[in-house]
């Protein structure tokens, strides 16, 4: 068991912001309590002194550029996911402006699969709104959704045509039911 | 034949139920006669009905079924048929639609069968000429003979459309077939449901007397028949649809999605079919598919329309 001793636990979902000790058993949090780690626990378990530190739930970063596929010289899914967990981010959404653009199930499945292989943060792909993020034709949103995309976005190449954006919103409505 | 029927068939929206039923009864007779003739029995010769009358087909859009069907129907009634070729005509020189049809009228047309990309074009023609005008599809307005032939095929299977539910799935926004069917089927007592991606469902379509299904499952559940409409490539170019693959996945009729439809329910398509997009080949070619019967009904319905609009005396 790992014990995070007497840190400032900030957990909005459970309405906690105060000094707590967190007991972790394998991949489960067994207990969150006010009492600090006991001397007996310190003998038996791995106790991390968290006084003066913050203890947070895993953070979700909705806007991450992992650059893979296509620009592995800048970043890869493995390096990005590893950096994420080092900073407390356990789930991230990978932007679709890769080469090729994540506008099909095959790219989305590739990104999610590489994330699983890396084994750090949970990597969820974002699909493109338009084919190639060119702002002209809609991407296969139903297929992207089925392949595990959390959302669609053209990211740094926003859809310039209001007409296309309107169609995208209307179309998205019919596949989100 | 004491049936009160308009001189022009421009739309089904303004026809009454007795007019539609009278036309379908006559079309049903013609269809049975054609079937008997194919079976080698003595043919009832209907070539006297429109002998000496001129039927001109003017198609400003492409067509396989509708045009050949009208021409076969007119010939079966003994009419002389002239096919107006847009590209070989003075339309190519810039002659207006109105001037063109006035000239055809002066040449001696008794009926003008008009297909045009602009909604309302057949009405404009009807105002300009003495001949009967039959709408063979105008823009996204109506395709009256398609609505009638679908009703005929369904009525023959069911006896009546009263209380039946028909789902129309696909590009409702651009479909004249959908509009004619909504009017025709609901006048005959059926309930019409439309469904498709939200980009292809016009807001306010409920005002025509149908309901809107938000998913294929909602459209098919409990339906007695489903009619799939053609998905056109223009819809992908104008960003209303991502592509054929996404459409086939969410709204396509195939062995998997047909599980949502009651076992005895029928499947229709006005053609031309994109196999594998709005309908898979196994569904199109299955025994529950009425697609070829629809085409057969088409000739009979067009015979009836020509006979009624041109006031032919059909012996009982």
mmCIF file of N, CA and C in Angstrom, chain B residues 79-191:
data_model
loop_
_atom_site.group_PDB
_atom_site.id
_atom_site.type_symbol
_atom_site.label_atom_id
_atom_site.label_comp_id
_atom_site.label_asym_id
_atom_site.label_seq_id
_atom_site.Cartn_x
_atom_site.Cartn_y
_atom_site.Cartn_z
ATOM 1 N N UNK B 79 -50.881 6.789 -78.611
ATOM 2 C CA UNK B 79 -50.495 8.171 -78.918
ATOM 3 C C UNK B 79 -49.219 8.193 -79.760
ATOM 4 N N UNK B 80 -49.017 9.287 -80.460
ATOM 5 C CA UNK B 80 -47.749 9.501 -81.150
ATOM 6 C C UNK B 80 -46.830 10.232 -80.185
ATOM 7 N N UNK B 81 -45.609 9.727 -80.064
ATOM 8 C CA UNK B 81 -44.704 10.266 -79.050
ATOM 9 C C UNK B 81 -43.538 10.969 -79.708
ATOM 10 N N UNK B 82 -43.266 12.163 -79.224
ATOM 11 C CA UNK B 82 -42.128 12.906 -79.733
ATOM 12 C C UNK B 82 -41.223 13.235 -78.543
ATOM 13 N N UNK B 83 -39.944 12.943 -78.707
ATOM 14 C CA UNK B 83 -38.992 13.201 -77.630
ATOM 15 C C UNK B 83 -38.243 14.496 -77.924
ATOM 16 N N UNK B 84 -38.455 15.471 -77.073
ATOM 17 C CA UNK B 84 -37.789 16.754 -77.264
ATOM 18 C C UNK B 84 -36.368 16.648 -76.735
ATOM 19 N N UNK B 85 -35.402 16.960 -77.596
ATOM 20 C CA UNK B 85 -33.992 16.861 -77.186
ATOM 21 C C UNK B 85 -33.482 18.253 -76.849
ATOM 22 N N UNK B 86 -33.269 18.478 -75.569
ATOM 23 C CA UNK B 86 -32.871 19.810 -75.133
ATOM 24 C C UNK B 86 -31.601 20.308 -75.844
ATOM 25 N N UNK B 87 -30.600 19.432 -75.894
ATOM 26 C CA UNK B 87 -29.309 19.883 -76.405
ATOM 27 C C UNK B 87 -29.307 20.069 -77.911
ATOM 28 N N UNK B 88 -30.263 19.410 -78.592
ATOM 29 C CA UNK B 88 -30.322 19.553 -80.052
ATOM 30 C C UNK B 88 -31.378 20.582 -80.439
ATOM 31 N N UNK B 89 -31.909 21.327 -79.483
ATOM 32 C CA UNK B 89 -33.009 22.242 -79.756
ATOM 33 C C UNK B 89 -32.542 23.689 -79.678
ATOM 34 N N UNK B 90 -33.494 24.596 -79.887
ATOM 35 C CA UNK B 90 -33.156 26.017 -79.813
ATOM 36 C C UNK B 90 -32.963 26.502 -78.380
ATOM 37 N N UNK B 91 -33.269 25.622 -77.397
ATOM 38 C CA UNK B 91 -32.939 25.966 -76.011
ATOM 39 C C UNK B 91 -31.427 26.171 -75.912
ATOM 40 N N UNK B 92 -30.687 25.342 -76.680
ATOM 41 C CA UNK B 92 -29.230 25.474 -76.688
ATOM 42 C C UNK B 92 -28.812 26.826 -77.276
ATOM 43 N N UNK B 93 -29.698 27.428 -78.089
ATOM 44 C CA UNK B 93 -29.393 28.750 -78.648
ATOM 45 C C UNK B 93 -29.891 29.869 -77.746
ATOM 46 N N UNK B 94 -30.565 29.496 -76.659
ATOM 47 C CA UNK B 94 -31.018 30.507 -75.717
ATOM 48 C C UNK B 94 -32.509 30.801 -75.789
ATOM 49 N N UNK B 95 -33.282 29.992 -76.496
ATOM 50 C CA UNK B 95 -34.730 30.216 -76.529
ATOM 51 C C UNK B 95 -35.304 29.932 -75.144
ATOM 52 N N UNK B 96 -36.237 30.772 -74.709
ATOM 53 C CA UNK B 96 -36.751 30.617 -73.348
ATOM 54 C C UNK B 96 -37.686 29.408 -73.250
ATOM 55 N N UNK B 97 -37.913 28.975 -72.016
ATOM 56 C CA UNK B 97 -38.803 27.838 -71.788
ATOM 57 C C UNK B 97 -40.201 28.139 -72.331
ATOM 58 N N UNK B 98 -40.689 29.343 -72.028
ATOM 59 C CA UNK B 98 -42.043 29.686 -72.464
ATOM 60 C C UNK B 98 -42.176 29.700 -73.979
ATOM 61 N N UNK B 99 -41.188 30.305 -74.659
ATOM 62 C CA UNK B 99 -41.243 30.332 -76.115
ATOM 63 C C UNK B 99 -41.155 28.921 -76.685
ATOM 64 N N UNK B 100 -40.303 28.116 -76.094
ATOM 65 C CA UNK B 100 -40.139 26.743 -76.580
ATOM 66 C C UNK B 100 -41.465 25.992 -76.510
ATOM 67 N N UNK B 101 -42.125 26.058 -75.335
ATOM 68 C CA UNK B 101 -43.352 25.254 -75.192
ATOM 69 C C UNK B 101 -44.501 25.841 -76.014
ATOM 70 N N UNK B 102 -44.518 27.145 -76.230
ATOM 71 C CA UNK B 102 -45.567 27.728 -77.096
ATOM 72 C C UNK B 102 -45.442 27.183 -78.507
ATOM 73 N N UNK B 103 -44.201 27.039 -78.961
ATOM 74 C CA UNK B 103 -43.984 26.504 -80.303
ATOM 75 C C UNK B 103 -44.379 25.044 -80.397
ATOM 76 N N UNK B 104 -44.024 24.271 -79.363
ATOM 77 C CA UNK B 104 -44.410 22.858 -79.379
ATOM 78 C C UNK B 104 -45.933 22.738 -79.349
ATOM 79 N N UNK B 105 -46.559 23.653 -78.648
ATOM 80 C CA UNK B 105 -48.013 23.681 -78.564
ATOM 81 C C UNK B 105 -48.613 23.951 -79.946
ATOM 82 N N UNK B 106 -48.005 24.909 -80.647
ATOM 83 C CA UNK B 106 -48.505 25.280 -81.975
ATOM 84 C C UNK B 106 -48.292 24.144 -82.976
ATOM 85 N N UNK B 107 -47.260 23.355 -82.761
ATOM 86 C CA UNK B 107 -47.002 22.218 -83.649
ATOM 87 C C UNK B 107 -48.113 21.177 -83.489
ATOM 88 N N UNK B 108 -48.745 21.181 -82.319
ATOM 89 C CA UNK B 108 -49.878 20.275 -82.153
ATOM 90 C C UNK B 108 -49.758 19.293 -81.002
ATOM 91 N N UNK B 109 -49.078 19.690 -79.931
ATOM 92 C CA UNK B 109 -48.964 18.807 -78.777
ATOM 93 C C UNK B 109 -50.306 18.708 -78.057
ATOM 94 N N UNK B 110 -50.691 17.487 -77.667
ATOM 95 C CA UNK B 110 -51.878 17.336 -76.817
ATOM 96 C C UNK B 110 -51.469 17.246 -75.352
ATOM 97 N N UNK B 111 -50.290 16.675 -75.130
ATOM 98 C CA UNK B 111 -49.780 16.624 -73.756
ATOM 99 C C UNK B 111 -48.287 16.924 -73.780
ATOM 100 N N UNK B 112 -47.845 17.712 -72.798
ATOM 101 C CA UNK B 112 -46.427 17.975 -72.615
ATOM 102 C C UNK B 112 -46.023 17.376 -71.273
ATOM 103 N N UNK B 113 -45.070 16.455 -71.331
ATOM 104 C CA UNK B 113 -44.576 15.843 -70.096
ATOM 105 C C UNK B 113 -43.259 16.541 -69.770
ATOM 106 N N UNK B 114 -43.236 17.280 -68.656
ATOM 107 C CA UNK B 114 -42.109 18.185 -68.402
ATOM 108 C C UNK B 114 -41.332 17.799 -67.154
ATOM 109 N N UNK B 115 -40.039 17.666 -67.304
ATOM 110 C CA UNK B 115 -39.149 17.591 -66.131
ATOM 111 C C UNK B 115 -38.202 18.770 -66.209
ATOM 112 N N UNK B 116 -38.053 19.449 -65.069
ATOM 113 C CA UNK B 116 -37.228 20.658 -65.079
ATOM 114 C C UNK B 116 -36.554 20.832 -63.715
ATOM 115 N N UNK B 117 -35.314 21.352 -63.693
ATOM 116 C CA UNK B 117 -34.647 21.535 -62.387
ATOM 117 C C UNK B 117 -35.287 22.617 -61.517
ATOM 118 N N UNK B 118 -36.103 23.492 -62.111
ATOM 119 C CA UNK B 118 -36.695 24.581 -61.317
ATOM 120 C C UNK B 118 -38.095 24.193 -60.840
ATOM 121 N N UNK B 119 -38.325 24.306 -59.535
ATOM 122 C CA UNK B 119 -39.657 24.052 -58.993
ATOM 123 C C UNK B 119 -40.627 25.053 -59.603
ATOM 124 N N UNK B 120 -41.780 24.577 -60.029
ATOM 125 C CA UNK B 120 -42.787 25.475 -60.579
ATOM 126 C C UNK B 120 -42.740 25.611 -62.093
ATOM 127 N N UNK B 121 -41.689 25.080 -62.744
ATOM 128 C CA UNK B 121 -41.579 25.208 -64.202
ATOM 129 C C UNK B 121 -42.802 24.619 -64.926
ATOM 130 N N UNK B 122 -43.297 23.433 -64.524
ATOM 131 C CA UNK B 122 -44.470 22.887 -65.226
ATOM 132 C C UNK B 122 -45.697 23.794 -65.104
ATOM 133 N N UNK B 123 -45.833 24.489 -63.979
ATOM 134 C CA UNK B 123 -46.969 25.408 -63.827
ATOM 135 C C UNK B 123 -46.844 26.579 -64.810
ATOM 136 N N UNK B 124 -45.598 27.058 -64.950
ATOM 137 C CA UNK B 124 -45.342 28.137 -65.912
ATOM 138 C C UNK B 124 -45.716 27.672 -67.327
ATOM 139 N N UNK B 125 -45.328 26.417 -67.632
ATOM 140 C CA UNK B 125 -45.639 25.860 -68.955
ATOM 141 C C UNK B 125 -47.156 25.761 -69.126
ATOM 142 N N UNK B 126 -47.835 25.295 -68.084
ATOM 143 C CA UNK B 126 -49.292 25.106 -68.175
ATOM 144 C C UNK B 126 -49.997 26.427 -68.469
ATOM 145 N N UNK B 127 -49.465 27.524 -67.952
ATOM 146 C CA UNK B 127 -50.078 28.835 -68.209
ATOM 147 C C UNK B 127 -49.875 29.272 -69.651
ATOM 148 N N UNK B 128 -48.795 28.748 -70.274
ATOM 149 C CA UNK B 128 -48.430 29.251 -71.604
ATOM 150 C C UNK B 128 -49.060 28.462 -72.746
ATOM 151 N N UNK B 129 -49.552 27.246 -72.465
ATOM 152 C CA UNK B 129 -49.982 26.385 -73.575
ATOM 153 C C UNK B 129 -51.441 25.943 -73.454
ATOM 154 N N UNK B 130 -51.938 25.386 -74.545
ATOM 155 C CA UNK B 130 -53.286 24.845 -74.620
ATOM 156 C C UNK B 130 -53.270 23.361 -74.206
ATOM 157 N N UNK B 131 -52.117 22.693 -74.432
ATOM 158 C CA UNK B 131 -51.998 21.256 -74.156
ATOM 159 C C UNK B 131 -52.076 20.963 -72.659
ATOM 160 N N UNK B 132 -52.345 19.692 -72.348
ATOM 161 C CA UNK B 132 -52.250 19.233 -70.953
ATOM 162 C C UNK B 132 -50.784 19.174 -70.552
ATOM 163 N N UNK B 133 -50.491 19.568 -69.329
ATOM 164 C CA UNK B 133 -49.107 19.521 -68.862
ATOM 165 C C UNK B 133 -49.005 18.528 -67.705
ATOM 166 N N UNK B 134 -48.043 17.637 -67.823
ATOM 167 C CA UNK B 134 -47.838 16.642 -66.773
ATOM 168 C C UNK B 134 -46.437 16.827 -66.206
ATOM 169 N N UNK B 135 -46.402 17.048 -64.908
ATOM 170 C CA UNK B 135 -45.137 17.264 -64.221
ATOM 171 C C UNK B 135 -44.418 15.927 -64.046
ATOM 172 N N UNK B 136 -43.227 15.823 -64.616
ATOM 173 C CA UNK B 136 -42.420 14.601 -64.460
ATOM 174 C C UNK B 136 -41.269 14.864 -63.485
ATOM 175 N N UNK B 137 -41.462 15.850 -62.597
ATOM 176 C CA UNK B 137 -40.436 16.171 -61.606
ATOM 177 C C UNK B 137 -39.945 17.586 -61.796
ATOM 178 N N UNK B 138 -40.209 18.466 -60.803
ATOM 179 C CA UNK B 138 -39.726 19.844 -60.903
ATOM 180 C C UNK B 138 -38.971 20.242 -59.637
ATOM 181 N N UNK B 139 -37.672 20.411 -59.793
ATOM 182 C CA UNK B 139 -36.833 20.830 -58.667
ATOM 183 C C UNK B 139 -37.078 19.965 -57.452
ATOM 184 N N UNK B 140 -37.179 20.611 -56.298
ATOM 185 C CA UNK B 140 -37.456 19.871 -55.066
ATOM 186 C C UNK B 140 -38.937 19.985 -54.719
ATOM 187 N N UNK B 141 -39.780 20.252 -55.731
ATOM 188 C CA UNK B 141 -41.202 20.447 -55.465
ATOM 189 C C UNK B 141 -41.962 19.125 -55.446
ATOM 190 N N UNK B 142 -42.297 18.598 -56.636
ATOM 191 C CA UNK B 142 -43.061 17.349 -56.666
ATOM 192 C C UNK B 142 -42.661 16.472 -57.848
ATOM 193 N N UNK B 143 -42.968 15.199 -57.706
ATOM 194 C CA UNK B 143 -42.816 14.211 -58.768
ATOM 195 C C UNK B 143 -44.072 13.360 -58.665
ATOM 196 N N UNK B 144 -45.200 13.936 -59.164
ATOM 197 C CA UNK B 144 -46.499 13.326 -58.860
ATOM 198 C C UNK B 144 -46.640 11.865 -59.295
ATOM 199 N N UNK B 145 -46.152 11.518 -60.502
ATOM 200 C CA UNK B 145 -46.361 10.126 -60.924
ATOM 201 C C UNK B 145 -45.559 9.155 -60.058
ATOM 202 N N UNK B 146 -44.448 9.626 -59.471
ATOM 203 C CA UNK B 146 -43.692 8.750 -58.562
ATOM 204 C C UNK B 146 -44.502 8.486 -57.296
ATOM 205 N N UNK B 147 -45.115 9.526 -56.746
ATOM 206 C CA UNK B 147 -45.950 9.337 -55.563
ATOM 207 C C UNK B 147 -47.097 8.372 -55.858
ATOM 208 N N UNK B 148 -47.699 8.513 -57.043
ATOM 209 C CA UNK B 148 -48.829 7.656 -57.399
ATOM 210 C C UNK B 148 -48.399 6.206 -57.607
ATOM 211 N N UNK B 149 -47.249 6.017 -58.252
ATOM 212 C CA UNK B 149 -46.828 4.633 -58.511
ATOM 213 C C UNK B 149 -46.419 3.939 -57.217
ATOM 214 N N UNK B 150 -45.829 4.680 -56.297
ATOM 215 C CA UNK B 150 -45.494 4.082 -54.993
ATOM 216 C C UNK B 150 -46.776 3.682 -54.276
ATOM 217 N N UNK B 151 -47.774 4.568 -54.329
ATOM 218 C CA UNK B 151 -49.058 4.259 -53.685
ATOM 219 C C UNK B 151 -49.691 3.032 -54.327
ATOM 220 N N UNK B 152 -49.576 2.920 -55.660
ATOM 221 C CA UNK B 152 -50.182 1.763 -56.339
ATOM 222 C C UNK B 152 -49.517 0.456 -55.890
ATOM 223 N N UNK B 153 -48.173 0.443 -55.881
ATOM 224 C CA UNK B 153 -47.470 -0.774 -55.470
ATOM 225 C C UNK B 153 -47.826 -1.170 -54.042
ATOM 226 N N UNK B 154 -47.909 -0.184 -53.152
ATOM 227 C CA UNK B 154 -48.227 -0.485 -51.750
ATOM 228 C C UNK B 154 -49.681 -0.933 -51.610
ATOM 229 N N UNK B 155 -50.582 -0.254 -52.330
ATOM 230 C CA UNK B 155 -51.997 -0.587 -52.211
ATOM 231 C C UNK B 155 -52.267 -2.005 -52.705
ATOM 232 N N UNK B 156 -51.547 -2.407 -53.752
ATOM 233 C CA UNK B 156 -51.744 -3.774 -54.258
ATOM 234 C C UNK B 156 -51.297 -4.815 -53.238
ATOM 235 N N UNK B 157 -50.252 -4.487 -52.473
ATOM 236 C CA UNK B 157 -49.781 -5.449 -51.465
ATOM 237 C C UNK B 157 -50.696 -5.487 -50.246
ATOM 238 N N UNK B 158 -51.193 -4.321 -49.874
ATOM 239 C CA UNK B 158 -51.900 -4.214 -48.599
ATOM 240 C C UNK B 158 -53.416 -4.147 -48.739
ATOM 241 N N UNK B 159 -53.919 -3.858 -49.950
ATOM 242 C CA UNK B 159 -55.362 -3.639 -50.095
ATOM 243 C C UNK B 159 -55.735 -2.191 -49.818
ATOM 244 N N UNK B 160 -55.222 -1.664 -48.711
ATOM 245 C CA UNK B 160 -55.478 -0.259 -48.379
ATOM 246 C C UNK B 160 -54.261 0.318 -47.687
ATOM 247 N N UNK B 161 -54.110 1.640 -47.740
ATOM 248 C CA UNK B 161 -53.010 2.291 -47.022
ATOM 249 C C UNK B 161 -53.480 2.824 -45.675
ATOM 250 N N UNK B 162 -54.780 2.714 -45.449
ATOM 251 C CA UNK B 162 -55.376 3.237 -44.212
ATOM 252 C C UNK B 162 -54.663 2.650 -42.993
ATOM 253 N N UNK B 163 -54.149 3.526 -42.129
ATOM 254 C CA UNK B 163 -53.538 3.070 -40.869
ATOM 255 C C UNK B 163 -52.118 2.554 -40.988
ATOM 256 N N UNK B 164 -51.571 2.532 -42.206
ATOM 257 C CA UNK B 164 -50.202 2.029 -42.362
ATOM 258 C C UNK B 164 -49.192 3.145 -42.074
ATOM 259 N N UNK B 165 -47.979 2.737 -41.715
ATOM 260 C CA UNK B 165 -46.914 3.705 -41.475
ATOM 261 C C UNK B 165 -45.801 3.495 -42.489
ATOM 262 N N UNK B 166 -45.466 4.561 -43.213
ATOM 263 C CA UNK B 166 -44.401 4.477 -44.216
ATOM 264 C C UNK B 166 -43.282 5.437 -43.815
ATOM 265 N N UNK B 167 -42.063 4.901 -43.735
ATOM 266 C CA UNK B 167 -40.908 5.737 -43.406
ATOM 267 C C UNK B 167 -40.184 6.104 -44.696
ATOM 268 N N UNK B 168 -39.853 7.381 -44.841
ATOM 269 C CA UNK B 168 -39.061 7.833 -45.990
ATOM 270 C C UNK B 168 -37.730 8.321 -45.442
ATOM 271 N N UNK B 169 -36.644 7.690 -45.904
ATOM 272 C CA UNK B 169 -35.340 7.930 -45.294
ATOM 273 C C UNK B 169 -34.358 8.476 -46.321
ATOM 274 N N UNK B 170 -33.697 9.562 -45.996
ATOM 275 C CA UNK B 170 -32.658 10.080 -46.881
ATOM 276 C C UNK B 170 -32.658 11.588 -46.975
ATOM 277 N N UNK B 171 -32.387 12.077 -48.189
ATOM 278 C CA UNK B 171 -32.265 13.513 -48.416
ATOM 279 C C UNK B 171 -33.656 14.117 -48.621
ATOM 280 N N UNK B 172 -34.346 14.377 -47.535
ATOM 281 C CA UNK B 172 -35.713 14.899 -47.612
ATOM 282 C C UNK B 172 -35.689 16.329 -48.153
ATOM 283 N N UNK B 173 -34.643 17.078 -47.800
ATOM 284 C CA UNK B 173 -34.594 18.500 -48.154
ATOM 285 C C UNK B 173 -34.656 18.725 -49.669
ATOM 286 N N UNK B 174 -34.008 17.855 -50.434
ATOM 287 C CA UNK B 174 -33.924 18.089 -51.872
ATOM 288 C C UNK B 174 -34.829 17.158 -52.663
ATOM 289 N N UNK B 175 -35.731 16.451 -51.975
ATOM 290 C CA UNK B 175 -36.458 15.386 -52.662
ATOM 291 C C UNK B 175 -37.885 15.742 -53.041
ATOM 292 N N UNK B 176 -38.142 15.779 -54.354
ATOM 293 C CA UNK B 176 -39.521 15.934 -54.827
ATOM 294 C C UNK B 176 -40.289 14.632 -54.626
ATOM 295 N N UNK B 177 -39.560 13.502 -54.634
ATOM 296 C CA UNK B 177 -40.220 12.212 -54.400
ATOM 297 C C UNK B 177 -40.812 12.191 -52.990
ATOM 298 N N UNK B 178 -40.038 12.689 -52.032
ATOM 299 C CA UNK B 178 -40.528 12.715 -50.648
ATOM 300 C C UNK B 178 -41.788 13.565 -50.558
ATOM 301 N N UNK B 179 -41.763 14.742 -51.166
ATOM 302 C CA UNK B 179 -42.929 15.634 -51.051
ATOM 303 C C UNK B 179 -44.169 15.017 -51.690
ATOM 304 N N UNK B 180 -44.020 14.449 -52.893
ATOM 305 C CA UNK B 180 -45.198 13.847 -53.525
ATOM 306 C C UNK B 180 -45.717 12.670 -52.710
ATOM 307 N N UNK B 181 -44.785 11.903 -52.143
ATOM 308 C CA UNK B 181 -45.227 10.756 -51.339
ATOM 309 C C UNK B 181 -45.890 11.181 -50.037
ATOM 310 N N UNK B 182 -45.360 12.220 -49.411
ATOM 311 C CA UNK B 182 -45.995 12.691 -48.170
ATOM 312 C C UNK B 182 -47.449 13.065 -48.464
ATOM 313 N N UNK B 183 -47.666 13.833 -49.536
ATOM 314 C CA UNK B 183 -49.033 14.241 -49.874
ATOM 315 C C UNK B 183 -49.898 13.041 -50.229
ATOM 316 N N UNK B 184 -49.378 12.188 -51.112
ATOM 317 C CA UNK B 184 -50.189 11.087 -51.648
ATOM 318 C C UNK B 184 -50.526 10.062 -50.565
ATOM 319 N N UNK B 185 -49.512 9.606 -49.855
ATOM 320 C CA UNK B 185 -49.742 8.536 -48.881
ATOM 321 C C UNK B 185 -50.613 9.032 -47.730
ATOM 322 N N UNK B 186 -50.399 10.278 -47.301
ATOM 323 C CA UNK B 186 -51.214 10.726 -46.165
ATOM 324 C C UNK B 186 -52.662 10.989 -46.599
ATOM 325 N N UNK B 187 -52.868 11.428 -47.840
ATOM 326 C CA UNK B 187 -54.254 11.572 -48.309
ATOM 327 C C UNK B 187 -54.968 10.222 -48.329
ATOM 328 N N UNK B 188 -54.191 9.143 -48.557
ATOM 329 C CA UNK B 188 -54.796 7.807 -48.622
ATOM 330 C C UNK B 188 -54.890 7.162 -47.240
ATOM 331 N N UNK B 189 -54.582 7.922 -46.190
ATOM 332 C CA UNK B 189 -54.803 7.414 -44.834
ATOM 333 C C UNK B 189 -53.576 6.838 -44.155
ATOM 334 N N UNK B 190 -52.408 6.878 -44.828
ATOM 335 C CA UNK B 190 -51.197 6.345 -44.192
ATOM 336 C C UNK B 190 -50.533 7.443 -43.373
ATOM 337 N N UNK B 191 -49.701 6.998 -42.437
ATOM 338 C CA UNK B 191 -48.913 7.946 -41.667
ATOM 339 C C UNK B 191 -47.495 7.938 -42.246
#
